């Protein structure tokens, strides 16, 4: 399979999420030729450990969510381009897994090989920038679902859902999106979503979020 060409942005960071796209593309440029690529169907689970080795996954096309194994809560989700597995150096791989959110093009290579390539091409700055972004995003997600009211959690998740690409946003109900990322009850989520829709704060059809009109600070 030929190497997927990625479009380089003019700036190093995605203006909406501070995603270090330039660093990711630079890492992809050097890692992609040595990874095994495959077209992966939607909802395919990917384990970070193969044999006795930790694996890195290059998301070349599509979108993937990072799950915690103990309760299947989504900790993070990313659209291409992205690289998962750089933080798997201290035995945490068995507690996490990936699942594709749509048909995706995935590249896989052992972490030891990725580290060798990074060292050979002096890509440490890009490596660290990606680690910082990933850790910061997971931390922000954990904050968004803790020590907040149910409405505040749902509000944060609706804003996140509204920012997803159409391939995700149009194929999951707002309730299921929220439930997969929080510990809220289905009845509580449905009650608040129904009120938001009835009061005109959101527009939804068959549970699919179409638009956020205005989300009040308190509800």
mmCIF file of C-alpha atoms in Angstrom:
data_model
loop_
_atom_site.group_PDB
_atom_site.id
_atom_site.type_symbol
_atom_site.label_atom_id
_atom_site.label_comp_id
_atom_site.label_asym_id
_atom_site.label_seq_id
_atom_site.Cartn_x
_atom_site.Cartn_y
_atom_site.Cartn_z
ATOM 1 C CA UNK A 1 0.000 0.000 0.000
ATOM 2 C CA UNK A 2 1.353 3.383 -0.939
ATOM 3 C CA UNK A 3 2.124 5.910 1.765
ATOM 4 C CA UNK A 4 -0.824 8.164 2.481
ATOM 5 C CA UNK A 5 -0.013 11.777 1.757
ATOM 6 C CA UNK A 6 -1.038 14.169 4.488
ATOM 7 C CA UNK A 7 -1.756 17.832 3.998
ATOM 8 C CA UNK A 8 0.558 20.050 6.016
ATOM 9 C CA UNK A 9 -1.061 23.072 7.671
ATOM 10 C CA UNK A 10 0.497 26.477 7.453
ATOM 11 C CA UNK A 11 0.717 26.637 11.227
ATOM 12 C CA UNK A 12 1.992 24.064 13.683
ATOM 13 C CA UNK A 13 -1.198 23.923 15.785
ATOM 14 C CA UNK A 14 -4.809 23.306 14.928
ATOM 15 C CA UNK A 15 -6.429 26.623 15.901
ATOM 16 C CA UNK A 16 -9.431 24.974 17.594
ATOM 17 C CA UNK A 17 -7.825 22.214 19.653
ATOM 18 C CA UNK A 18 -4.114 23.121 19.805
ATOM 19 C CA UNK A 19 -3.439 19.803 18.111
ATOM 20 C CA UNK A 20 0.225 19.806 17.005
ATOM 21 C CA UNK A 21 -0.543 18.805 13.422
ATOM 22 C CA UNK A 22 2.855 19.833 12.037
ATOM 23 C CA UNK A 23 4.656 17.672 14.621
ATOM 24 C CA UNK A 24 2.323 14.738 13.964
ATOM 25 C CA UNK A 25 2.865 14.947 10.210
ATOM 26 C CA UNK A 26 6.630 15.110 10.688
ATOM 27 C CA UNK A 27 6.533 11.982 12.844
ATOM 28 C CA UNK A 28 4.217 10.300 10.332
ATOM 29 C CA UNK A 29 6.630 11.072 7.523
ATOM 30 C CA UNK A 30 9.371 9.025 9.185
ATOM 31 C CA UNK A 31 7.288 6.311 10.885
ATOM 32 C CA UNK A 32 4.803 5.520 8.140
ATOM 33 C CA UNK A 33 7.258 3.776 5.742
ATOM 34 C CA UNK A 34 8.105 1.168 8.401
ATOM 35 C CA UNK A 35 4.619 0.372 9.719
ATOM 36 C CA UNK A 36 2.130 -2.238 8.586
ATOM 37 C CA UNK A 37 -0.945 -0.508 7.153
ATOM 38 C CA UNK A 38 -4.451 -1.886 6.928
ATOM 39 C CA UNK A 39 -7.937 -0.633 6.168
ATOM 40 C CA UNK A 40 -9.951 -1.237 9.331
ATOM 41 C CA UNK A 41 -13.723 -1.380 9.595
ATOM 42 C CA UNK A 42 -15.826 0.666 11.991
ATOM 43 C CA UNK A 43 -15.904 -0.531 15.635
ATOM 44 C CA UNK A 44 -12.732 -2.606 15.263
ATOM 45 C CA UNK A 45 -10.895 -2.950 18.593
ATOM 46 C CA UNK A 46 -7.100 -2.613 18.648
ATOM 47 C CA UNK A 47 -4.903 -3.783 21.530
ATOM 48 C CA UNK A 48 -1.688 -1.978 22.387
ATOM 49 C CA UNK A 49 0.155 -5.224 23.156
ATOM 50 C CA UNK A 50 1.060 -7.739 20.451
ATOM 51 C CA UNK A 51 2.982 -10.683 21.805
ATOM 52 C CA UNK A 52 5.199 -9.096 24.440
ATOM 53 C CA UNK A 53 5.658 -5.754 22.674
ATOM 54 C CA UNK A 54 3.851 -2.450 23.058
ATOM 55 C CA UNK A 55 2.535 -1.138 19.747
ATOM 56 C CA UNK A 56 2.103 2.316 18.246
ATOM 57 C CA UNK A 57 -0.835 3.054 15.955
ATOM 58 C CA UNK A 58 -0.684 5.673 13.210
ATOM 59 C CA UNK A 59 -4.146 6.998 12.376
ATOM 60 C CA UNK A 60 -3.697 7.846 8.703
ATOM 61 C CA UNK A 61 -7.373 8.210 7.812
ATOM 62 C CA UNK A 62 -10.577 8.107 9.847
ATOM 63 C CA UNK A 63 -11.151 8.439 13.585
ATOM 64 C CA UNK A 64 -10.403 6.373 16.677
ATOM 65 C CA UNK A 65 -11.450 6.450 20.341
ATOM 66 C CA UNK A 66 -9.277 5.499 23.327
ATOM 67 C CA UNK A 67 -11.104 3.326 25.880
ATOM 68 C CA UNK A 68 -10.322 2.295 29.440
ATOM 69 C CA UNK A 69 -10.573 -1.488 29.679
ATOM 70 C CA UNK A 70 -12.046 -1.647 33.185
ATOM 71 C CA UNK A 71 -15.282 0.199 32.355
ATOM 72 C CA UNK A 72 -15.156 0.937 28.589
ATOM 73 C CA UNK A 73 -15.267 4.686 29.196
ATOM 74 C CA UNK A 74 -13.864 6.777 26.331
ATOM 75 C CA UNK A 75 -10.915 8.858 27.530
ATOM 76 C CA UNK A 76 -10.086 10.514 24.228
ATOM 77 C CA UNK A 77 -11.040 10.461 20.570
ATOM 78 C CA UNK A 78 -9.003 11.716 17.642
ATOM 79 C CA UNK A 79 -9.339 12.260 13.918
ATOM 80 C CA UNK A 80 -6.530 11.636 11.457
ATOM 81 C CA UNK A 81 -3.721 12.409 11.562
ATOM 82 C CA UNK A 82 -2.756 11.109 14.982
ATOM 83 C CA UNK A 83 -0.425 8.642 16.692
ATOM 84 C CA UNK A 84 -1.404 6.516 19.682
ATOM 85 C CA UNK A 85 0.945 4.509 21.875
ATOM 86 C CA UNK A 86 3.793 6.892 22.618
ATOM 87 C CA UNK A 87 2.937 6.908 26.313
ATOM 88 C CA UNK A 88 2.910 3.114 26.643
ATOM 89 C CA UNK A 89 6.272 2.736 28.339
ATOM 90 C CA UNK A 90 5.294 1.850 31.914
ATOM 91 C CA UNK A 91 2.954 -1.109 31.540
ATOM 92 C CA UNK A 92 -0.306 0.810 31.083
ATOM 93 C CA UNK A 93 -1.093 -0.751 27.687
ATOM 94 C CA UNK A 94 -3.140 -3.596 29.133
ATOM 95 C CA UNK A 95 -5.558 -1.111 30.723
ATOM 96 C CA UNK A 96 -6.362 0.721 27.475
ATOM 97 C CA UNK A 97 -7.528 -0.154 23.996
ATOM 98 C CA UNK A 98 -8.548 1.609 20.795
ATOM 99 C CA UNK A 99 -11.724 1.274 18.740
ATOM 100 C CA UNK A 100 -12.302 2.769 15.319
ATOM 101 C CA UNK A 101 -15.288 5.110 15.067
ATOM 102 C CA UNK A 102 -15.517 4.720 11.289
ATOM 103 C CA UNK A 103 -13.688 2.832 8.547
ATOM 104 C CA UNK A 104 -10.085 3.923 9.029
ATOM 105 C CA UNK A 105 -6.590 3.455 7.649
ATOM 106 C CA UNK A 106 -4.305 2.360 10.479
ATOM 107 C CA UNK A 107 -0.555 1.797 10.578
ATOM 108 C CA UNK A 108 1.035 -0.297 13.340
ATOM 109 C CA UNK A 109 4.631 -0.742 14.457
ATOM 110 C CA UNK A 110 6.344 -1.750 17.716
ATOM 111 C CA UNK A 111 7.108 1.082 20.108
ATOM 112 C CA UNK A 112 10.774 0.030 20.162
ATOM 113 C CA UNK A 113 10.966 0.603 16.400
ATOM 114 C CA UNK A 114 9.216 3.962 16.714
ATOM 115 C CA UNK A 115 11.683 5.038 19.400
ATOM 116 C CA UNK A 116 14.618 3.954 17.216
ATOM 117 C CA UNK A 117 13.319 6.050 14.300
ATOM 118 C CA UNK A 118 12.681 9.054 16.539
ATOM 119 C CA UNK A 119 16.222 8.833 17.902
ATOM 120 C CA UNK A 120 17.778 8.412 14.449
ATOM 121 C CA UNK A 121 16.034 11.504 13.049
ATOM 122 C CA UNK A 122 16.165 13.610 16.234
ATOM 123 C CA UNK A 123 12.373 13.939 16.441
ATOM 124 C CA UNK A 124 12.262 14.351 20.207
ATOM 125 C CA UNK A 125 10.677 17.796 20.145
ATOM 126 C CA UNK A 126 7.774 16.595 18.001
ATOM 127 C CA UNK A 127 7.476 13.493 20.184
ATOM 128 C CA UNK A 128 7.242 15.576 23.372
ATOM 129 C CA UNK A 129 4.763 18.033 21.824
ATOM 130 C CA UNK A 130 2.461 15.142 20.938
ATOM 131 C CA UNK A 131 2.786 13.644 24.431
ATOM 132 C CA UNK A 132 1.944 16.991 26.038
ATOM 133 C CA UNK A 133 -1.098 17.447 23.807
ATOM 134 C CA UNK A 134 -2.368 13.939 24.492
ATOM 135 C CA UNK A 135 -1.894 14.183 28.265
ATOM 136 C CA UNK A 136 -3.507 17.618 28.363
ATOM 137 C CA UNK A 137 -6.544 16.471 26.411
ATOM 138 C CA UNK A 138 -7.122 13.420 28.624
ATOM 139 C CA UNK A 139 -6.685 15.581 31.732
ATOM 140 C CA UNK A 140 -9.202 18.095 30.406
ATOM 141 C CA UNK A 141 -11.666 15.301 29.724
ATOM 142 C CA UNK A 142 -11.282 13.925 33.253
ATOM 143 C CA UNK A 143 -11.928 17.398 34.672
ATOM 144 C CA UNK A 144 -14.985 17.823 32.480
ATOM 145 C CA UNK A 145 -16.704 14.747 33.947
ATOM 146 C CA UNK A 146 -15.768 15.232 37.610
ATOM 147 C CA UNK A 147 -16.856 17.680 40.319
ATOM 148 C CA UNK A 148 -19.499 19.157 38.034
ATOM 149 C CA UNK A 149 -23.272 18.965 37.976
ATOM 150 C CA UNK A 150 -24.937 16.542 35.568
ATOM 151 C CA UNK A 151 -25.996 19.447 33.376
ATOM 152 C CA UNK A 152 -22.486 20.919 33.229
ATOM 153 C CA UNK A 153 -21.081 17.540 32.196
ATOM 154 C CA UNK A 154 -23.743 17.142 29.505
ATOM 155 C CA UNK A 155 -23.139 20.692 28.285
ATOM 156 C CA UNK A 156 -19.400 20.024 27.903
ATOM 157 C CA UNK A 157 -20.053 16.798 26.030
ATOM 158 C CA UNK A 158 -22.562 18.449 23.686
ATOM 159 C CA UNK A 159 -20.009 21.093 22.770
ATOM 160 C CA UNK A 160 -17.453 18.355 22.116
ATOM 161 C CA UNK A 161 -19.953 16.390 20.003
ATOM 162 C CA UNK A 162 -20.795 19.499 17.994
ATOM 163 C CA UNK A 163 -17.116 19.781 17.077
ATOM 164 C CA UNK A 164 -16.855 16.222 15.768
ATOM 165 C CA UNK A 165 -16.616 15.603 12.005
ATOM 166 C CA UNK A 166 -19.915 14.806 10.218
ATOM 167 C CA UNK A 167 -18.943 11.136 9.888
ATOM 168 C CA UNK A 168 -19.140 10.860 13.685
ATOM 169 C CA UNK A 169 -21.730 13.506 14.542
ATOM 170 C CA UNK A 170 -24.339 12.170 12.116
ATOM 171 C CA UNK A 171 -23.993 8.541 13.154
ATOM 172 C CA UNK A 172 -24.351 8.602 16.936
ATOM 173 C CA UNK A 173 -27.124 9.917 19.144
ATOM 174 C CA UNK A 174 -26.233 12.667 21.584
ATOM 175 C CA UNK A 175 -27.265 10.406 24.457
ATOM 176 C CA UNK A 176 -25.007 7.533 23.404
ATOM 177 C CA UNK A 177 -22.101 9.915 22.810
ATOM 178 C CA UNK A 178 -22.452 11.312 26.332
ATOM 179 C CA UNK A 179 -22.991 7.921 27.990
ATOM 180 C CA UNK A 180 -19.861 6.466 26.375
ATOM 181 C CA UNK A 181 -17.732 9.217 27.919
ATOM 182 C CA UNK A 182 -19.286 9.733 31.358
ATOM 183 C CA UNK A 183 -20.725 7.873 34.343
ATOM 184 C CA UNK A 184 -24.155 9.515 34.082
ATOM 185 C CA UNK A 185 -27.327 7.434 33.997
ATOM 186 C CA UNK A 186 -29.273 7.090 30.758
ATOM 187 C CA UNK A 187 -32.465 8.360 32.371
ATOM 188 C CA UNK A 188 -30.727 11.503 33.669
ATOM 189 C CA UNK A 189 -29.077 12.229 30.316
ATOM 190 C CA UNK A 190 -32.314 11.712 28.395
ATOM 191 C CA UNK A 191 -34.233 13.962 30.786
ATOM 192 C CA UNK A 192 -31.817 16.881 30.382
ATOM 193 C CA UNK A 193 -31.527 16.448 26.602
ATOM 194 C CA UNK A 194 -35.321 16.405 26.293
ATOM 195 C CA UNK A 195 -35.573 19.650 28.281
ATOM 196 C CA UNK A 196 -32.850 21.308 26.224
ATOM 197 C CA UNK A 197 -34.623 20.361 23.014
ATOM 198 C CA UNK A 198 -38.058 21.412 24.285
ATOM 199 C CA UNK A 199 -36.707 24.808 25.385
ATOM 200 C CA UNK A 200 -35.007 25.371 22.021
ATOM 201 C CA UNK A 201 -31.450 25.239 23.342
ATOM 202 C CA UNK A 202 -30.516 22.427 20.950
ATOM 203 C CA UNK A 203 -31.907 21.092 17.684
ATOM 204 C CA UNK A 204 -32.023 17.311 17.349
ATOM 205 C CA UNK A 205 -33.745 14.732 15.185
ATOM 206 C CA UNK A 206 -34.088 11.061 16.181
ATOM 207 C CA UNK A 207 -31.535 11.764 18.890
ATOM 208 C CA UNK A 208 -28.905 13.124 16.467
ATOM 209 C CA UNK A 209 -27.600 16.563 17.408
ATOM 210 C CA UNK A 210 -28.132 18.973 14.524
ATOM 211 C CA UNK A 211 -27.275 22.285 16.163
ATOM 212 C CA UNK A 212 -26.522 23.988 19.449
ATOM 213 C CA UNK A 213 -28.571 27.176 19.629
ATOM 214 C CA UNK A 214 -27.694 28.353 23.124
ATOM 215 C CA UNK A 215 -26.609 26.418 26.207
ATOM 216 C CA UNK A 216 -27.189 28.346 29.442
ATOM 217 C CA UNK A 217 -24.539 28.274 32.153
ATOM 218 C CA UNK A 218 -26.968 26.714 34.626
ATOM 219 C CA UNK A 219 -30.046 24.609 34.083
#
